[in-house]
Short mmCIF file of N, CA and C in Angstrom, two decimals:
data_model
loop_
_atom_site.label_atom_id
_atom_site.label_comp_id
_atom_site.label_asym_id
_atom_site.label_seq_id
_atom_site.Cartn_x
_atom_site.Cartn_y
_atom_site.Cartn_z
N MET A 1 109.12 42.84 47.26
CA MET A 1 109.53 43.07 48.57
C MET A 1 108.52 42.71 49.27
N ASP A 2 108.72 42.04 50.68
CA ASP A 2 107.40 41.47 51.53
C ASP A 2 107.11 42.66 52.50
N LYS A 3 106.30 43.40 52.19
CA LYS A 3 106.15 44.59 53.20
C LYS A 3 105.91 44.29 54.65
N LYS A 4 105.43 42.92 54.87
CA LYS A 4 105.19 42.50 56.19
C LYS A 4 106.39 42.51 56.95
N GLN A 5 107.33 41.86 56.25
CA GLN A 5 108.96 41.48 56.95
C GLN A 5 109.46 43.13 56.96
N ILE A 6 109.09 43.91 56.19
CA ILE A 6 109.88 45.26 56.48
C ILE A 6 109.09 46.10 57.57
N VAL A 7 108.07 45.82 57.57
CA VAL A 7 107.35 46.44 58.79
C VAL A 7 107.90 46.00 60.09
N GLU A 8 108.16 44.52 60.07
CA GLU A 8 108.58 43.67 61.30
C GLU A 8 109.94 44.54 61.74
N LYS A 9 110.61 44.79 60.48
CA LYS A 9 112.05 45.41 61.00
C LYS A 9 112.03 46.84 61.61
N ILE A 10 110.98 47.52 60.91
CA ILE A 10 110.85 48.91 61.48
C ILE A 10 110.20 48.83 62.91
N LEU A 11 109.29 47.73 62.94
CA LEU A 11 108.80 47.64 64.52
C LEU A 11 109.98 47.12 65.19
N ALA A 12 110.89 46.13 65.12
CA ALA A 12 112.00 45.98 66.06
C ALA A 12 112.83 47.17 66.37
N GLN A 13 113.27 47.95 65.23
CA GLN A 13 113.86 49.16 65.62
C GLN A 13 113.35 50.02 66.36
N ILE A 14 111.89 50.33 66.16
CA ILE A 14 111.12 51.31 67.13
C ILE A 14 111.16 50.69 68.43
N THR A 15 110.88 49.48 68.76
CA THR A 15 110.59 48.80 69.97
C THR A 15 111.97 48.91 70.77
N ARG A 16 113.19 48.67 69.85
CA ARG A 16 114.59 48.88 70.53
C ARG A 16 114.59 50.28 71.19
N GLU A 17 114.04 51.43 70.44
CA GLU A 17 114.23 52.88 70.87
C GLU A 17 113.42 53.08 71.99
N ALA A 18 112.10 52.71 71.96
CA ALA A 18 111.25 52.93 73.06
C ALA A 18 111.80 52.47 74.31
N GLU A 19 112.18 51.12 74.27
CA GLU A 19 112.90 50.44 75.39
C GLU A 19 114.04 51.45 75.89
N ASN A 20 114.96 51.78 75.06
CA ASN A 20 116.09 52.65 75.59
C ASN A 20 115.76 54.19 76.06
N LEU A 21 114.89 54.70 75.42
CA LEU A 21 114.02 55.83 75.93
C LEU A 21 113.15 55.52 77.24
N ALA A 22 112.63 54.52 77.46
CA ALA A 22 112.00 54.43 78.89
C ALA A 22 113.03 54.01 79.83
N ARG A 23 114.32 53.57 79.59
CA ARG A 23 115.28 53.26 80.34
C ARG A 23 115.87 54.63 80.86
N GLY A 24 116.14 55.31 79.81
CA GLY A 24 116.56 56.95 79.92
C GLY A 24 115.75 57.79 80.90
N ALA A 25 114.31 57.50 80.78
CA ALA A 25 113.43 58.25 81.44
C ALA A 25 113.47 57.86 82.90
N MET A 26 113.57 56.37 83.07
CA MET A 26 113.79 56.00 84.59
C MET A 26 115.16 56.44 85.17
N HIS A 27 116.08 56.52 84.59
CA HIS A 27 117.36 57.05 84.96
C HIS A 27 117.27 58.49 85.38
N ALA A 28 116.71 59.32 84.29
CA ALA A 28 116.46 60.76 84.68
C ALA A 28 115.69 60.82 85.90
N HIS A 29 114.74 60.17 85.97
CA HIS A 29 113.70 60.41 87.10
C HIS A 29 114.27 59.84 88.29
N ARG A 30 115.12 59.17 88.27
CA ARG A 30 116.02 58.79 89.55
C ARG A 30 117.19 59.78 89.86
N TYR A 31 117.68 60.45 88.90
CA TYR A 31 118.68 61.28 89.10
C TYR A 31 117.94 62.61 89.72
N ALA A 32 116.73 62.99 89.28
CA ALA A 32 115.82 63.99 89.67
C ALA A 32 115.59 64.18 91.20
N THR A 33 115.21 62.81 91.60
CA THR A 33 114.55 62.79 92.93
C THR A 33 115.81 61.98 93.85
N ASP A 34 117.11 62.10 93.29
CA ASP A 34 118.10 61.64 94.03
C ASP A 34 118.52 62.69 95.06
N SER A 35 119.19 62.33 96.29
CA SER A 35 119.68 63.49 97.21
C SER A 35 120.69 64.43 96.77
N GLU A 36 121.45 63.66 95.71
CA GLU A 36 122.64 64.60 95.10
C GLU A 36 122.00 65.58 94.17
N SER A 37 120.78 65.63 94.05
CA SER A 37 120.21 66.87 93.01
C SER A 37 119.47 67.60 93.78
N LYS A 38 119.51 67.44 95.11
CA LYS A 38 118.99 68.60 96.05
C LYS A 38 119.72 69.73 95.91
N SER A 39 118.63 70.87 95.88
CA SER A 39 119.61 72.33 96.07
C SER A 39 120.20 72.70 96.86
N GLU A 40 121.59 73.40 96.71
CA GLU A 40 122.44 73.41 97.91
C GLU A 40 122.56 75.04 98.04
N GLY A 41 121.40 75.70 97.33
CA GLY A 41 121.27 77.45 97.52
C GLY A 41 120.47 77.80 96.28
N LYS A 42 120.13 79.02 96.32
CA LYS A 42 119.20 79.31 95.68
C LYS A 42 119.42 79.67 94.20
N TYR A 43 120.60 79.53 93.99
CA TYR A 43 121.22 79.35 92.44
C TYR A 43 121.67 78.06 91.87
N ASP A 44 121.40 77.20 92.69
CA ASP A 44 121.79 75.75 92.32
C ASP A 44 120.26 75.14 91.73
N THR A 45 120.46 74.89 90.38
CA THR A 45 119.19 74.56 89.68
C THR A 45 119.20 73.03 89.21
N ARG A 46 120.31 72.24 89.85
CA ARG A 46 120.63 70.92 89.45
C ARG A 46 119.16 70.31 89.49
N GLY A 47 118.48 70.14 90.57
CA GLY A 47 117.13 69.48 90.79
C GLY A 47 116.11 69.69 89.75
N LEU A 48 116.10 71.18 89.46
CA LEU A 48 114.83 71.72 88.70
C LEU A 48 115.27 71.26 86.95
N GLU A 49 116.56 71.17 87.02
CA GLU A 49 117.02 70.86 85.41
C GLU A 49 116.84 69.41 85.18
N ALA A 50 117.15 68.56 86.30
CA ALA A 50 116.89 66.95 86.33
C ALA A 50 115.47 66.82 86.09
N SER A 51 114.53 67.45 86.71
CA SER A 51 113.12 67.24 86.52
C SER A 51 112.56 67.59 85.31
N TYR A 52 113.22 68.63 84.63
CA TYR A 52 112.87 68.94 83.37
C TYR A 52 113.14 67.92 82.28
N LEU A 53 114.38 67.25 82.63
CA LEU A 53 114.96 66.35 81.63
C LEU A 53 114.27 64.97 82.10
N ALA A 54 113.84 64.77 83.09
CA ALA A 54 113.01 63.45 83.40
C ALA A 54 111.65 63.52 82.67
N GLU A 55 111.00 64.67 82.65
CA GLU A 55 109.72 65.09 82.19
C GLU A 55 109.74 64.68 80.57
N GLY A 56 111.00 65.35 79.99
CA GLY A 56 111.18 65.24 78.47
C GLY A 56 111.36 63.93 78.28
N GLN A 57 111.99 63.17 78.90
CA GLN A 57 112.41 61.59 78.53
C GLN A 57 111.14 60.94 78.69
N ALA A 58 110.46 61.21 79.64
CA ALA A 58 109.11 60.61 79.77
C ALA A 58 108.34 60.58 78.64
N LYS A 59 108.30 61.86 78.31
CA LYS A 59 107.14 62.00 77.16
C LYS A 59 107.71 61.45 75.78
N LEU A 60 109.06 61.32 75.65
CA LEU A 60 109.62 60.80 74.59
C LEU A 60 109.45 59.18 74.67
N ALA A 61 109.48 58.56 75.54
CA ALA A 61 109.29 57.46 76.00
C ALA A 61 107.79 56.96 75.64
N ALA A 62 106.96 57.81 76.03
CA ALA A 62 105.46 57.50 75.80
C ALA A 62 105.10 57.56 74.60
N GLU A 63 105.76 58.51 73.82
CA GLU A 63 105.44 58.74 72.20
C GLU A 63 106.03 57.70 71.47
N SER A 64 107.29 56.93 71.85
CA SER A 64 107.64 56.08 71.20
C SER A 64 106.93 54.69 71.35
N SER A 65 106.41 54.45 72.40
CA SER A 65 105.82 53.30 73.09
C SER A 65 104.23 53.23 72.14
N GLN A 66 103.87 54.58 72.18
CA GLN A 66 102.55 54.72 71.20
C GLN A 66 102.80 54.43 69.64
N ALA A 67 103.96 54.59 69.28
CA ALA A 67 104.47 54.38 67.71
C ALA A 67 104.55 52.71 67.72
N VAL A 68 105.12 52.06 68.77
CA VAL A 68 105.06 50.63 68.82
C VAL A 68 103.55 50.03 68.62
N VAL A 69 102.81 50.55 69.43
CA VAL A 69 101.21 50.01 69.34
C VAL A 69 100.83 50.24 68.05
N LEU A 70 101.04 51.53 67.43
CA LEU A 70 100.75 51.88 65.84
C LEU A 70 100.86 50.95 64.83
N TYR A 71 102.46 50.48 65.05
CA TYR A 71 102.82 49.80 63.67
C TYR A 71 102.26 48.45 64.15
N GLN A 72 102.23 47.96 65.38
CA GLN A 72 101.83 46.66 65.59
C GLN A 72 100.49 46.20 65.17
N SER A 73 99.61 47.26 65.00
CA SER A 73 98.25 47.11 64.38
C SER A 73 98.27 47.64 63.09
N LEU A 74 99.26 48.09 62.49
CA LEU A 74 98.94 49.01 61.06
C LEU A 74 98.50 47.67 60.16
N PRO A 75 97.48 48.03 59.41
CA PRO A 75 96.89 47.11 58.52
C PRO A 75 97.84 47.61 57.10
N LEU A 76 98.21 46.61 56.51
CA LEU A 76 98.97 46.65 55.26
C LEU A 76 98.23 46.59 54.19
N LYS A 77 98.35 47.62 53.30
CA LYS A 77 97.46 47.77 51.85
C LYS A 77 98.19 47.08 50.72
N SER A 78 97.67 46.43 50.09
CA SER A 78 98.10 45.93 48.75
C SER A 78 97.67 46.94 47.83
N PHE A 79 98.49 47.56 46.79
CA PHE A 79 98.38 48.62 45.80
C PHE A 79 98.52 47.83 44.64
N SER A 80 97.31 48.20 43.79
CA SER A 80 97.32 47.63 42.63
C SER A 80 97.83 48.63 41.38
N LEU A 81 98.32 48.08 40.33
CA LEU A 81 98.62 48.86 39.29
C LEU A 81 97.75 49.96 39.07
N GLY A 82 98.36 51.22 39.06
CA GLY A 82 97.75 52.41 39.10
C GLY A 82 97.11 53.01 40.08
N GLU A 83 97.07 52.66 41.31
CA GLU A 83 96.62 52.93 42.32
C GLU A 83 97.58 54.09 42.89
N ALA A 84 96.81 54.98 43.62
CA ALA A 84 97.47 56.24 44.31
C ALA A 84 98.22 55.61 45.65
N ILE A 85 99.50 56.39 45.87
CA ILE A 85 100.23 56.12 47.11
C ILE A 85 99.31 56.69 48.07
N ALA A 86 99.52 56.06 49.17
CA ALA A 86 98.64 56.21 50.53
C ALA A 86 99.71 55.66 51.49
N LEU A 87 98.91 55.54 52.82
CA LEU A 87 100.00 55.22 54.02
C LEU A 87 100.22 53.49 53.59
N THR A 88 101.08 53.10 54.07
CA THR A 88 101.62 51.87 53.90
C THR A 88 102.23 51.49 52.28
N ALA A 89 102.33 52.33 51.83
CA ALA A 89 102.77 52.09 50.42
C ALA A 89 104.29 51.92 50.42
N LEU A 90 104.68 51.10 49.62
CA LEU A 90 106.27 51.02 49.46
C LEU A 90 106.47 51.40 48.02
N VAL A 91 107.46 52.52 47.97
CA VAL A 91 107.52 53.19 46.85
C VAL A 91 108.91 52.94 46.21
N GLU A 92 109.27 52.94 45.05
CA GLU A 92 110.39 52.84 44.24
C GLU A 92 110.58 53.98 43.75
N LEU A 93 111.40 55.11 43.85
CA LEU A 93 111.81 56.05 42.95
C LEU A 93 113.12 55.98 42.42
N GLU A 94 113.36 56.73 41.19
CA GLU A 94 114.45 56.63 40.30
C GLU A 94 114.70 58.17 40.01
N CYS A 95 116.03 58.53 40.64
CA CYS A 95 116.61 59.96 40.17
C CYS A 95 117.84 59.72 39.67
N GLU A 96 118.31 60.27 38.55
CA GLU A 96 119.74 60.21 37.71
C GLU A 96 120.14 58.65 37.87
N GLU A 97 119.30 57.77 37.45
CA GLU A 97 119.63 56.32 37.30
C GLU A 97 119.81 55.66 38.60
N ARG A 98 119.62 56.32 39.69
CA ARG A 98 119.59 56.06 41.28
C ARG A 98 118.42 55.54 41.76
N ARG A 99 118.30 54.15 42.08
CA ARG A 99 116.66 53.64 42.73
C ARG A 99 117.01 54.10 44.35
N GLN A 100 115.71 54.53 44.77
CA GLN A 100 115.55 54.79 46.37
C GLN A 100 114.08 53.87 46.68
N TYR A 101 114.14 53.71 48.07
CA TYR A 101 112.97 53.03 48.34
C TYR A 101 112.54 53.83 49.65
N TYR A 102 111.00 54.01 49.50
CA TYR A 102 110.45 54.49 50.84
C TYR A 102 109.31 53.82 51.32
N PHE A 103 109.00 53.80 52.48
CA PHE A 103 107.78 52.96 53.17
C PHE A 103 107.15 54.17 53.64
N ILE A 104 105.68 54.38 53.43
CA ILE A 104 105.03 55.39 53.87
C ILE A 104 104.28 55.11 55.34
N GLY A 105 105.14 55.48 56.24
CA GLY A 105 104.32 55.14 57.44
C GLY A 105 103.80 56.20 58.38
N PRO A 106 102.84 55.82 59.38
CA PRO A 106 102.39 56.74 60.07
C PRO A 106 103.23 57.73 61.04
N LYS A 107 104.27 57.04 61.52
CA LYS A 107 105.16 58.01 62.34
C LYS A 107 106.66 57.37 62.24
N ASN A 108 107.57 57.82 62.89
CA ASN A 108 108.95 57.71 63.05
C ASN A 108 109.61 57.75 61.46
N GLY A 109 109.47 58.92 60.83
CA GLY A 109 109.90 59.07 59.62
C GLY A 109 111.54 59.31 59.83
N GLY A 110 112.13 58.62 58.84
CA GLY A 110 113.82 58.90 58.95
C GLY A 110 114.49 57.71 59.23
N ILE A 111 113.74 56.71 59.76
CA ILE A 111 114.33 55.25 60.21
C ILE A 111 114.55 54.52 58.89
N THR A 112 115.67 53.83 58.54
CA THR A 112 115.95 53.20 57.68
C THR A 112 116.08 51.72 58.16
N VAL A 113 115.80 50.93 57.26
CA VAL A 113 116.06 49.65 57.28
C VAL A 113 116.63 48.87 56.35
N GLU A 114 117.26 47.78 56.47
CA GLU A 114 117.73 46.91 55.09
C GLU A 114 116.89 45.82 54.90
N HIS A 115 116.43 45.61 53.85
CA HIS A 115 115.72 44.42 53.50
C HIS A 115 116.10 44.00 51.90
N ASP A 116 116.20 42.87 51.62
CA ASP A 116 116.73 42.27 50.26
C ASP A 116 117.91 43.19 49.70
N ARG A 117 118.83 43.61 50.43
CA ARG A 117 120.13 44.38 50.16
C ARG A 117 119.73 45.84 49.60
N LYS A 118 118.53 46.05 49.98
CA LYS A 118 118.06 47.54 49.77
C LYS A 118 117.89 48.41 51.11
N THR A 119 118.04 49.30 51.02
CA THR A 119 117.88 50.55 52.14
C THR A 119 116.63 51.15 51.90
N ILE A 120 115.59 50.85 53.02
CA ILE A 120 114.47 51.45 52.77
C ILE A 120 113.99 52.56 53.74
N THR A 121 113.77 53.78 53.66
CA THR A 121 113.56 54.70 54.37
C THR A 121 112.17 55.07 54.71
N VAL A 122 111.80 55.05 56.17
CA VAL A 122 110.45 55.43 56.34
C VAL A 122 110.17 57.05 56.27
N ILE A 123 109.36 57.34 55.71
CA ILE A 123 108.61 58.74 55.58
C ILE A 123 107.29 58.86 56.05
N THR A 124 106.72 60.07 56.31
CA THR A 124 105.38 60.12 56.73
C THR A 124 104.71 60.87 55.79
N PRO A 125 103.24 60.73 55.73
CA PRO A 125 102.65 61.58 54.74
C PRO A 125 102.55 63.22 55.09
N THR A 126 103.35 63.46 56.03
CA THR A 126 103.37 65.03 56.41
C THR A 126 104.88 65.38 56.13
N SER A 127 105.66 64.62 55.89
CA SER A 127 107.28 65.03 55.61
C SER A 127 107.16 65.61 54.14
N PRO A 128 108.04 66.33 53.85
CA PRO A 128 108.10 67.04 52.45
C PRO A 128 107.96 66.33 51.22
N LEU A 129 108.76 65.03 51.45
CA LEU A 129 108.53 63.94 50.20
C LEU A 129 107.28 63.30 50.47
N GLY A 130 106.69 62.84 51.51
CA GLY A 130 105.57 62.22 51.77
C GLY A 130 104.48 62.97 51.00
N GLN A 131 104.42 64.50 51.21
CA GLN A 131 103.47 65.34 50.83
C GLN A 131 103.45 65.30 49.16
N LEU A 132 104.68 65.35 48.59
CA LEU A 132 104.61 65.04 47.18
C LEU A 132 104.19 63.65 46.51
N LEU A 133 104.34 62.61 47.45
CA LEU A 133 104.01 61.29 47.05
C LEU A 133 102.54 61.21 47.09
N ILE A 134 101.89 61.40 48.47
CA ILE A 134 100.63 61.00 48.38
C ILE A 134 99.79 61.31 47.15
N GLY A 135 99.20 60.27 46.73
CA GLY A 135 98.05 60.66 45.64
C GLY A 135 98.65 60.50 44.36
N ARG A 136 99.98 60.47 44.26
CA ARG A 136 100.99 60.16 42.81
C ARG A 136 100.65 58.48 42.61
N LYS A 137 100.74 58.41 41.55
CA LYS A 137 100.82 57.10 40.74
C LYS A 137 102.12 56.63 40.05
N GLN A 138 102.14 55.27 39.98
CA GLN A 138 103.49 54.69 39.24
C GLN A 138 103.64 55.28 37.63
N GLY A 139 104.75 55.95 37.58
CA GLY A 139 104.94 56.41 36.20
C GLY A 139 104.87 57.90 36.13
N ASP A 140 104.38 58.56 37.45
CA ASP A 140 104.16 59.91 37.67
C ASP A 140 105.72 60.37 38.02
N TYR A 141 105.98 61.75 37.92
CA TYR A 141 107.28 62.62 38.12
C TYR A 141 106.98 63.43 39.29
N ILE A 142 108.01 63.38 40.03
CA ILE A 142 107.62 64.82 40.93
C ILE A 142 109.20 65.43 41.09
N GLU A 143 108.94 66.75 41.62
CA GLU A 143 110.16 67.53 41.55
C GLU A 143 110.50 67.90 42.83
N MET A 144 111.67 68.03 43.24
CA MET A 144 112.01 68.29 44.58
C MET A 144 113.14 69.16 44.49
N ALA A 145 112.95 70.60 45.53
CA ALA A 145 114.24 71.28 45.41
C ALA A 145 114.88 71.02 46.68
N MET A 146 116.34 70.67 46.28
CA MET A 146 117.19 70.58 47.50
C MET A 146 118.47 71.29 47.19
N GLU A 147 118.87 71.93 48.13
CA GLU A 147 120.35 72.66 48.25
C GLU A 147 120.46 73.40 47.09
N HIS A 148 119.39 74.36 46.53
CA HIS A 148 119.61 75.10 45.22
C HIS A 148 119.45 74.42 44.06
N THR A 149 119.08 73.21 44.23
CA THR A 149 118.92 72.48 42.86
C THR A 149 117.60 71.76 42.83
N HIS A 150 116.96 71.51 41.55
CA HIS A 150 115.92 70.78 41.64
C HIS A 150 116.08 69.25 41.07
N ARG A 151 115.51 68.29 41.46
CA ARG A 151 115.74 66.88 41.06
C ARG A 151 114.45 66.37 40.64
N GLU A 152 114.29 65.88 39.57
CA GLU A 152 113.27 64.98 39.21
C GLU A 152 113.32 63.49 39.33
N TYR A 153 112.22 62.99 40.13
CA TYR A 153 112.04 61.66 40.39
C TYR A 153 111.15 61.13 39.52
N GLU A 154 111.24 59.68 39.18
CA GLU A 154 110.35 58.94 38.47
C GLU A 154 109.74 57.92 39.57
N ILE A 155 108.40 57.84 39.58
CA ILE A 155 107.77 56.71 40.51
C ILE A 155 107.70 55.45 39.91
N LEU A 156 108.75 54.42 40.26
CA LEU A 156 108.93 53.38 39.23
C LEU A 156 108.10 52.40 39.84
N SER A 157 107.47 52.21 40.99
CA SER A 157 106.39 51.18 41.37
C SER A 157 106.14 51.76 42.72
N VAL A 158 104.77 51.09 42.93
CA VAL A 158 103.53 51.31 44.30
C VAL A 158 103.47 49.85 44.58
N ARG A 159 103.73 49.60 45.85
CA ARG A 159 103.47 48.25 46.42
C ARG A 159 102.83 48.34 47.65
#
């Protein structure tokens, strides 16, 4: 699998998200400053609530824009056989004869992209799974506790 194409798909998705958040922040700001949001009494908090919403939306939009810049300049590492998992690794895991693919990214964990008919999930090094994978190698096993059960995963490949 071509990691550059995978990162391009991740970048396209977070760029769309950043644009949507920026539009949402702009609309929230307009509403917060609109005459309709002006307080009509001491218990009317529409304007205050709208300003909090606008501030939160603006922060999310800024974080999302930072993630876009981060992924645009992300150096992709080629992993050799036996090399430990680190940032930008594409990891293939197997559990109970089911294969899963993960890209270790700097931000935006939880995003999924389709590539070569496979679903690839972005995880960060600080996520629970990311913490288990960082430093491990192809052929290692990890164990995760999930919903009162323990599952063992084999690391099939690190690219």
